[in-house]
Amino acid sequence: MPKATYTTHLGMVDILPDESPKWRALENIIHEEAARFNFEEIRTPIMEQTELIKRGVGQLTDIVTKEIFAFTKGDSNYVLRPELTAPVVRAFVQHHLAQRGGAQKLYYIGPMFRAERPQKGRQRQFHQFGLEVIGSDDPIADVECISFMMRIYQRIGIKNFTLKLNSVGDPESRESYKNVLREYLRPNFDKLSELSQTRFEKNPMRILDSKEPEDQEFIKNAPVISDYLNEDSAEHFALVRKYLDMRGIEYVVDPLLVRGMDYYTRTAFELTSPDLGSQDALAGGGRYDLLVEEVGGLPTPAVGFAAGMERLLIACEELDIQLADEKSIDVFMVCLGDEAREWVIEILPTFREQSISATMDYKGRSMKAQMKEANRQNAQYALIVGDNELASGKFVLRNMHESAEEQLSIDEIIAKLKS
Ligand code: HAM
């Protein structure tokens, strides 16, 4: 199968016929694993109201300030969804899903939109699969999310990655940590990058995520959040680590891991791969215990993750992992003459009704051209139909891979292809 080029048109990618089988194979894996974990699928609209994303993701985040595709229609402001956590929480609140009882274990697959600078592994329309567990603050919910995420990569055969884990604390822990961080950075405020200076007051933790060279020295020696977690947050984090250990899931605690959305509380995690180059995050997620309330629901703890599907497919290419079998069809009907062609037109549906994939030439070409087409379509068999075959009721079935031929009745052919 040809390699995907990931050349983008305005930062967007067409998934062409040679590519779509592996997308479908990946989607099938996600649906199968979701069923095993007992997650239920949710599909929400591509557009959301701007206000939801601003409130949910955070006014000062890069996503909201720089990356949303926003537009107005009448009195309403819309965005193309940049992520699905806030929309899923909106749906949870709007449709009173809490009334179904228990924690809602929801998963999704679909396109997201962010106006980022396009490059390999970063598009303006990209696809995520992910899940959200809404209604549990038990650390097992965090670990089940991480387990699901790992299971997908493991099943596909992508093993070369690092799971980074942190706790960004609850609001109380975070407030005390932010003060400590500000006090630590304040003497060097003028030496920080411009971007970090703008984050200093409202969101100093994002400075830890800075890639600017002038910030690195200060980040390296910064106080770490784990020293400022209150008892609840520390205990929660310890249990997340314990359950991961029990499942043999390896991770590194990275005290500098702060994620790009404002909704995170306590657990935060990211899966990175050296096979991806500069856009090395395969997936990321964490807990967001305050978001449901922020969006208008009752206080409801929640946790989830999302993974970039293009990045997963890039990793597959780098590792030479074939997700889909080579495309093929069972039988290509080769017709010699008008009468044969009409007979084939009539019989084709019978093959398909018997779950046999079958097709014919749509152009009325020569036998040689039809055989060539059968080859191009990677047919297992060619069924050759001419006047003699119609008269005798015995047809030539040619095995295209072994170049062997048999003469069989149509019933025998159907039985053979079905088996
Ligand atoms: P995120 O880290 O922004 O998290 O995105 C998750 C994954 O989507 C990234 O790790 C990356 O693989 C992929 N991704 C993000 N932006 C792009 C892009 N421009 N092009 C290609 N791939 C991209 C979230 O979206 C959160 N909603 C995750 C979450 C769910 N947290 C809790 N629940």
Coordinates of C-alpha atoms and ligand atoms in Angstrom, one line a residue:
M1 CA 0.0 0.0 0.0
P2 CA 1.4 3.4 -0.8
K3 CA 2.7 5.6 2.0
A4 CA 0.5 8.5 3.1
T5 CA 2.0 11.7 2.2
Y6 CA 0.2 13.8 4.7
T7 CA 0.5 16.8 2.4
T8 CA -2.2 19.2 3.5
H9 CA -4.5 21.5 1.7
L10 CA -4.9 24.5 3.9
G11 CA -3.8 22.3 6.8
M12 CA -6.5 19.7 6.0
V13 CA -6.1 16.2 4.6
D14 CA -8.1 14.2 2.1
I15 CA -8.4 10.6 3.1
L16 CA -8.1 8.9 -0.3
P17 CA -9.3 5.4 -1.2
D18 CA -5.9 3.8 -0.6
E19 CA -5.9 5.3 2.9
S20 CA -9.4 4.7 4.1
P21 CA -9.1 1.0 4.8
K22 CA -6.6 1.7 7.6
W23 CA -8.8 4.4 9.0
R24 CA -11.6 1.9 9.1
A25 CA -9.4 -0.8 10.6
L26 CA -8.3 1.7 13.4
E27 CA -11.9 2.7 14.0
N28 CA -12.9 -1.0 14.3
I29 CA -10.2 -1.6 16.8
I30 CA -11.4 1.4 18.9
H31 CA -15.1 0.2 18.7
E32 CA -14.1 -3.3 19.7
E33 CA -11.9 -2.3 22.6
A34 CA -14.6 0.2 23.8
A35 CA -17.1 -2.6 23.9
R36 CA -14.6 -4.7 26.0
F37 CA -14.3 -1.8 28.5
N38 CA -18.0 -1.2 28.4
F39 CA -17.8 2.3 27.1
E40 CA -20.7 3.8 25.1
E41 CA -20.4 5.9 22.0
I42 CA -21.4 9.5 21.9
R43 CA -21.6 11.7 18.8
T44 CA -22.0 15.4 19.2
P45 CA -22.3 18.2 16.5
I46 CA -19.2 19.5 14.7
M47 CA -20.2 23.0 15.8
E48 CA -20.6 24.3 19.3
Q49 CA -21.4 27.7 20.7
T50 CA -18.3 29.8 21.2
E51 CA -19.2 30.5 24.8
L52 CA -19.0 26.8 25.7
I53 CA -15.5 26.4 24.4
K54 CA -14.4 29.6 26.0
R55 CA -15.8 28.7 29.4
G56 CA -14.8 25.0 29.1
V57 CA -11.4 25.1 27.7
G58 CA -10.4 28.5 29.2
Q59 CA -10.4 32.1 27.9
L60 CA -6.6 32.4 28.1
T61 CA -5.6 29.1 26.5
D62 CA -3.9 29.0 23.1
I63 CA -6.9 27.1 21.8
V64 CA -9.3 29.9 22.6
T65 CA -7.1 32.9 21.9
K66 CA -5.4 31.7 18.7
E67 CA -6.8 28.4 17.4
I68 CA -10.5 28.3 17.2
F69 CA -12.3 28.7 13.9
A70 CA -15.2 31.0 14.9
F71 CA -18.0 32.5 13.0
T72 CA -21.3 34.3 13.6
K73 CA -24.7 33.4 12.2
G74 CA -27.6 35.7 13.2
D75 CA -27.3 36.3 16.9
S76 CA -25.3 33.2 17.6
N77 CA -21.5 32.7 17.8
Y78 CA -20.2 29.3 16.7
V79 CA -16.9 27.5 16.6
L80 CA -15.8 24.3 14.9
R81 CA -15.1 22.1 17.9
P82 CA -11.4 22.1 18.8
E83 CA -11.8 19.2 21.2
L84 CA -14.6 17.1 22.6
T85 CA -14.4 17.2 26.4
A86 CA -16.4 20.4 26.8
P87 CA -19.0 19.3 24.2
V88 CA -19.4 15.9 25.8
V89 CA -19.9 17.6 29.2
R90 CA -22.4 19.9 27.6
A91 CA -24.4 17.0 26.3
F92 CA -24.1 15.2 29.7
V93 CA -25.7 18.2 31.4
Q94 CA -28.2 19.1 28.7
H95 CA -29.6 15.6 28.4
H96 CA -29.4 14.8 32.2
L97 CA -27.3 11.7 31.5
A98 CA -26.5 11.5 35.2
Q99 CA -30.1 10.2 35.5
R100 CA -29.1 7.0 33.7
G101 CA -27.3 6.1 36.9
G102 CA -23.6 5.3 37.7
A103 CA -20.7 6.9 36.0
Q104 CA -21.2 7.7 32.3
K105 CA -18.5 6.0 30.3
L106 CA -18.5 7.7 26.9
Y107 CA -16.2 7.4 23.9
Y108 CA -16.0 9.2 20.6
I109 CA -14.2 9.2 17.3
G110 CA -14.3 12.3 15.0
P111 CA -12.8 15.4 13.5
M112 CA -11.6 18.4 15.5
F113 CA -10.5 21.8 14.2
R114 CA -7.6 24.0 15.4
A115 CA -6.1 26.9 13.4
E116 CA -2.5 25.8 14.1
R117 CA 0.5 26.1 11.8
P118 CA 0.3 23.0 9.7
Q119 CA 3.2 20.5 9.7
K120 CA 3.7 16.8 9.9
G121 CA 1.4 15.5 12.6
R122 CA -0.3 18.8 13.0
Q123 CA -3.3 19.7 10.9
R124 CA -6.1 22.2 11.1
Q125 CA -8.7 19.4 10.7
F126 CA -7.5 16.3 12.6
H127 CA -9.2 13.3 14.2
Q128 CA -9.3 12.2 17.7
F129 CA -10.6 9.2 19.5
G130 CA -11.1 9.5 23.2
L131 CA -13.2 8.8 26.2
E132 CA -14.7 10.6 29.2
V133 CA -15.8 9.0 32.5
I134 CA -18.3 11.5 34.0
G135 CA -19.5 10.9 37.6
S136 CA -16.6 9.2 39.4
D137 CA -13.6 10.6 41.3
D138 CA -12.3 7.1 42.1
P139 CA -8.7 6.7 40.9
I140 CA -9.7 3.5 39.1
A141 CA -11.6 5.7 36.6
D142 CA -8.3 7.5 35.9
V143 CA -6.5 4.2 35.5
E144 CA -9.2 2.7 33.3
C145 CA -8.9 5.7 30.9
I146 CA -5.1 5.2 30.8
S147 CA -5.5 1.4 30.4
F148 CA -7.8 1.9 27.5
M149 CA -5.5 4.3 25.8
M150 CA -2.5 2.0 26.3
R151 CA -4.5 -1.0 25.1
I152 CA -5.2 0.6 21.7
Y153 CA -1.4 1.2 21.0
Q154 CA -0.5 -2.1 22.4
R155 CA -2.9 -4.0 20.3
I156 CA -1.7 -2.2 17.2
G157 CA 1.9 -2.9 18.1
I158 CA 3.1 0.6 18.9
K159 CA 5.3 0.0 22.0
N160 CA 7.9 2.8 21.9
F161 CA 6.4 5.5 24.0
T162 CA 6.5 7.2 27.3
L163 CA 3.6 7.7 29.6
K164 CA 4.1 10.9 31.6
L165 CA 2.0 11.4 34.7
N166 CA 1.5 14.3 37.0
S167 CA -1.0 15.7 39.5
V168 CA -1.9 19.3 38.9
G169 CA -3.8 19.3 42.2
D170 CA -7.2 20.5 43.2
P171 CA -8.0 24.2 43.3
E172 CA -6.8 24.5 46.9
S173 CA -3.4 22.8 46.2
R174 CA -3.1 24.8 43.0
E175 CA -3.7 28.1 44.6
S176 CA -0.9 27.6 47.2
Y177 CA 1.4 26.2 44.5
K178 CA 0.7 29.2 42.1
N179 CA 1.7 31.6 44.9
V180 CA 4.9 29.7 45.6
L181 CA 5.7 29.6 41.8
R182 CA 5.0 33.3 41.4
E183 CA 7.3 34.1 44.4
Y184 CA 10.0 31.9 42.9
L185 CA 9.8 33.5 39.4
R186 CA 9.1 37.1 40.5
P187 CA 12.8 38.2 41.0
N188 CA 13.5 37.1 37.4
F189 CA 10.3 38.4 35.9
D190 CA 12.1 40.7 33.5
K191 CA 14.2 37.8 32.2
L192 CA 11.2 35.6 31.3
S193 CA 9.9 35.4 27.7
E194 CA 7.2 37.8 26.7
L195 CA 4.7 35.0 26.6
S196 CA 5.6 33.8 30.1
Q197 CA 5.3 37.3 31.4
T198 CA 1.7 37.5 30.2
R199 CA 1.0 34.2 31.9
F200 CA 2.6 35.2 35.2
E201 CA -0.4 36.6 37.0
K202 CA -3.3 34.5 35.8
N203 CA -1.8 31.2 34.8
P204 CA 1.8 30.8 36.1
M205 CA 1.7 27.0 35.8
R206 CA 1.6 27.3 32.0
I207 CA 5.1 28.9 32.2
L208 CA 6.3 25.4 33.1
D209 CA 5.2 24.3 29.6
S210 CA 7.1 27.1 27.8
K211 CA 9.5 26.1 25.0
E212 CA 11.1 29.5 24.9
P213 CA 14.9 29.2 25.5
E214 CA 15.1 32.1 28.0
D215 CA 12.6 30.4 30.3
Q216 CA 14.3 27.1 30.5
E217 CA 16.8 27.9 33.3
F218 CA 14.0 29.1 35.6
I219 CA 11.8 26.1 34.8
K220 CA 14.5 23.7 35.5
N221 CA 14.9 24.8 39.1
A222 CA 11.2 25.7 39.8
P223 CA 9.4 24.3 42.8
V224 CA 7.3 21.3 41.9
I225 CA 3.5 20.9 42.4
S226 CA 3.9 17.5 44.1
D227 CA 5.4 19.2 47.1
Y228 CA 2.2 21.4 47.5
L229 CA -0.6 18.8 47.0
N230 CA -3.0 18.8 49.9
E231 CA -3.8 15.5 51.6
D232 CA -6.7 14.6 49.3
S233 CA -4.9 15.3 46.1
A234 CA -1.8 13.5 47.3
E235 CA -3.7 10.5 48.3
H236 CA -5.6 10.4 45.0
F237 CA -2.4 10.6 43.0
A238 CA -0.8 7.8 45.2
L239 CA -3.7 5.5 44.4
V240 CA -3.6 6.3 40.6
R241 CA 0.1 5.3 40.7
K242 CA -0.6 2.2 42.8
Y243 CA -3.3 0.9 40.4
L244 CA -1.0 1.6 37.4
D245 CA 1.7 -0.4 39.2
M246 CA -0.8 -3.2 39.9
R247 CA -1.5 -3.4 36.1
G248 CA 2.2 -3.2 35.2
I249 CA 1.7 0.1 33.3
E250 CA 5.0 1.9 33.2
Y251 CA 5.0 5.7 33.6
V252 CA 7.3 8.6 34.6
V253 CA 6.2 11.2 37.0
D254 CA 6.8 14.5 35.2
P255 CA 6.2 17.5 37.6
L256 CA 6.4 19.9 34.6
L257 CA 3.5 18.3 32.8
V258 CA 0.8 20.9 32.7
R259 CA -1.8 20.5 29.9
G260 CA -3.1 23.1 27.5
M261 CA -6.7 23.4 28.8
D262 CA -7.7 25.1 32.0
Y263 CA -10.2 22.5 33.1
Y264 CA -7.7 20.0 34.5
T265 CA -7.6 19.1 38.2
R266 CA -5.5 16.4 39.9
T267 CA -4.4 13.7 37.4
A268 CA -2.8 14.8 34.1
F269 CA -1.1 12.5 31.6
E270 CA 0.4 12.5 28.2
L271 CA 1.7 9.7 25.9
T272 CA 4.6 10.7 23.8
S273 CA 6.5 8.8 21.1
P274 CA 10.0 9.3 19.7
D275 CA 8.7 8.1 16.3
L276 CA 6.7 11.3 15.7
G277 CA 9.4 14.0 15.5
S278 CA 8.5 17.4 16.9
Q279 CA 4.8 16.8 17.3
D280 CA 5.4 13.9 19.7
A281 CA 2.2 13.7 21.7
L282 CA 0.2 10.7 20.8
A283 CA -2.5 11.3 23.4
G284 CA -3.2 13.2 26.5
G285 CA -5.8 13.7 29.2
G286 CA -6.6 14.0 32.8
R287 CA -9.2 14.8 35.4
Y288 CA -11.5 17.7 35.2
D289 CA -13.6 17.7 38.4
L290 CA -15.0 21.2 38.1
L291 CA -16.0 21.3 34.4
V292 CA -19.5 19.9 34.7
E293 CA -20.4 22.6 37.2
E294 CA -18.7 25.2 35.1
V295 CA -21.0 24.2 32.2
G296 CA -24.1 24.4 34.4
G297 CA -24.4 20.9 35.9
L298 CA -24.2 19.7 39.5
P299 CA -20.7 19.2 40.9
T300 CA -19.6 16.0 39.2
P301 CA -16.0 14.7 39.0
A302 CA -14.8 13.4 35.7
V303 CA -11.7 12.1 33.8
G304 CA -10.8 11.4 30.2
F305 CA -8.3 11.4 27.4
A306 CA -8.1 12.0 23.7
A307 CA -5.6 10.7 21.1
G308 CA -4.6 12.0 17.7
M309 CA -5.5 9.5 15.0
E310 CA -3.2 10.9 12.3
R311 CA -0.3 10.7 14.7
L312 CA -1.1 7.1 15.5
L313 CA -1.1 6.4 11.8
I314 CA 2.2 8.2 11.3
A315 CA 3.7 6.0 14.0
C316 CA 2.3 2.9 12.2
E317 CA 4.1 4.1 9.0
E318 CA 7.3 4.7 10.8
L319 CA 7.2 1.3 12.3
D320 CA 5.9 -0.4 9.1
I321 CA 2.7 -1.6 10.8
Q322 CA 0.0 -2.6 8.3
L323 CA -3.4 -1.9 9.9
A324 CA -5.5 -3.1 7.0
D325 CA -5.1 -6.1 4.7
E326 CA -4.4 -5.3 1.1
K327 CA -7.7 -4.5 -0.6
S328 CA -9.1 -7.3 -2.8
I329 CA -12.3 -8.6 -4.2
D330 CA -13.5 -12.2 -4.5
V331 CA -14.4 -12.2 -8.2
F332 CA -14.2 -10.0 -11.3
M333 CA -16.6 -11.0 -14.1
V334 CA -15.0 -10.9 -17.5
C335 CA -17.6 -10.8 -20.4
L336 CA -17.0 -11.7 -24.0
G337 CA -19.7 -10.3 -26.2
D338 CA -23.0 -8.5 -25.6
E339 CA -25.0 -11.5 -24.6
A340 CA -22.5 -12.5 -21.9
R341 CA -22.4 -8.9 -20.7
E342 CA -26.2 -8.9 -20.2
W343 CA -26.0 -12.2 -18.4
V344 CA -23.4 -10.8 -16.1
I345 CA -25.4 -7.7 -15.4
E346 CA -28.3 -9.9 -14.3
I347 CA -26.3 -12.4 -12.2
L348 CA -24.0 -10.0 -10.3
P349 CA -26.6 -9.2 -7.6
T350 CA -26.9 -13.0 -6.8
F351 CA -23.2 -13.1 -5.9
R352 CA -23.5 -10.1 -3.7
E353 CA -26.5 -11.5 -1.9
Q354 CA -24.4 -14.5 -1.1
S355 CA -21.8 -12.1 0.6
I356 CA -19.4 -12.6 -2.3
S357 CA -17.7 -9.3 -3.4
A358 CA -18.1 -9.2 -7.1
T359 CA -17.8 -6.6 -9.9
M360 CA -17.5 -6.2 -13.7
D361 CA -16.0 -3.9 -16.1
Y362 CA -18.0 -0.7 -16.5
K363 CA -16.5 0.3 -19.9
G364 CA -17.3 -2.6 -22.2
R365 CA -13.6 -3.2 -23.0
S366 CA -11.6 -6.1 -24.6
M367 CA -11.0 -9.3 -22.7
K368 CA -7.3 -8.3 -22.3
A369 CA -8.3 -5.0 -20.8
Q370 CA -10.8 -6.7 -18.5
M371 CA -8.2 -9.2 -17.2
K372 CA -5.9 -6.3 -16.6
E373 CA -8.6 -4.5 -14.6
A374 CA -9.3 -7.7 -12.6
N375 CA -5.6 -7.7 -11.7
R376 CA -5.6 -4.0 -10.8
Q377 CA -8.5 -4.6 -8.5
N378 CA -6.7 -7.5 -6.9
A379 CA -9.4 -10.0 -7.7
Q380 CA -9.0 -13.5 -6.2
Y381 CA -10.8 -15.0 -9.2
A382 CA -11.9 -14.0 -12.7
L383 CA -15.1 -15.6 -14.0
I384 CA -14.9 -15.7 -17.8
V385 CA -18.3 -15.7 -19.5
G386 CA -18.7 -16.1 -23.3
D387 CA -21.2 -17.6 -25.7
N388 CA -19.8 -21.2 -25.2
E389 CA -20.0 -20.9 -21.4
L390 CA -23.6 -19.7 -21.6
A391 CA -24.5 -22.5 -23.9
S392 CA -22.8 -25.3 -21.8
G393 CA -23.6 -23.8 -18.4
K394 CA -20.0 -24.4 -17.4
F395 CA -17.8 -21.3 -16.7
V396 CA -14.1 -20.8 -16.5
L397 CA -13.1 -19.7 -13.0
R398 CA -9.5 -18.5 -13.0
N399 CA -7.6 -18.2 -9.8
M400 CA -5.7 -15.0 -10.4
H401 CA -2.9 -15.7 -7.9
E402 CA -2.2 -19.3 -9.0
S403 CA -3.0 -18.9 -12.6
A404 CA -5.1 -22.1 -12.4
E405 CA -8.5 -22.6 -14.1
E406 CA -11.5 -24.7 -13.4
Q407 CA -14.7 -25.3 -15.3
L408 CA -17.7 -25.2 -13.0
S409 CA -21.4 -24.5 -13.0
I410 CA -22.6 -21.2 -11.5
D411 CA -23.9 -23.0 -8.4
E412 CA -20.6 -24.7 -7.9
I413 CA -18.8 -21.3 -8.3
I414 CA -21.0 -19.6 -5.7
A415 CA -20.5 -22.5 -3.3
K416 CA -16.7 -22.3 -3.8
L417 CA -16.5 -18.6 -3.4
K418 CA -18.7 -18.6 -0.3
S419 CA -16.4 -21.1 1.4
Ligands
HAM1 P1 -5.1 17.5 23.5 O1 -3.8 17.2 24.2 O2 -5.3 18.9 23.1 O3 -6.3 17.1 24.5 O4 -5.3 16.6 22.2 C1 -5.2 15.2 22.3 C2 -4.4 14.7 21.2 O5 -4.9 15.1 19.9 C3 -2.9 15.2 21.1 O6 -2.1 14.4 22.0 C4 -2.6 14.9 19.7 O7 -2.3 13.6 19.4 C5 -3.9 15.3 19.0 N1 -3.9 16.6 18.4 C6 -4.1 17.8 19.0 N2 -4.0 18.8 18.1 C7 -3.7 18.3 16.9 C8 -3.5 18.8 15.6 N3 -3.5 20.1 15.4 N4 -3.2 18.0 14.6 C9 -3.1 16.6 14.8 N5 -3.3 16.1 16.0 C10 -3.6 16.9 17.1 C11 -7.6 17.2 24.3 O8 -8.1 17.5 23.2 C12 -8.4 16.9 25.5 N6 -9.9 17.1 25.1 C13 -8.2 15.5 26.0 C14 -9.0 15.1 27.1 C15 -10.1 14.4 27.1 N7 -8.8 15.5 28.4 C16 -9.8 15.0 29.2 N8 -10.6 14.3 28.4

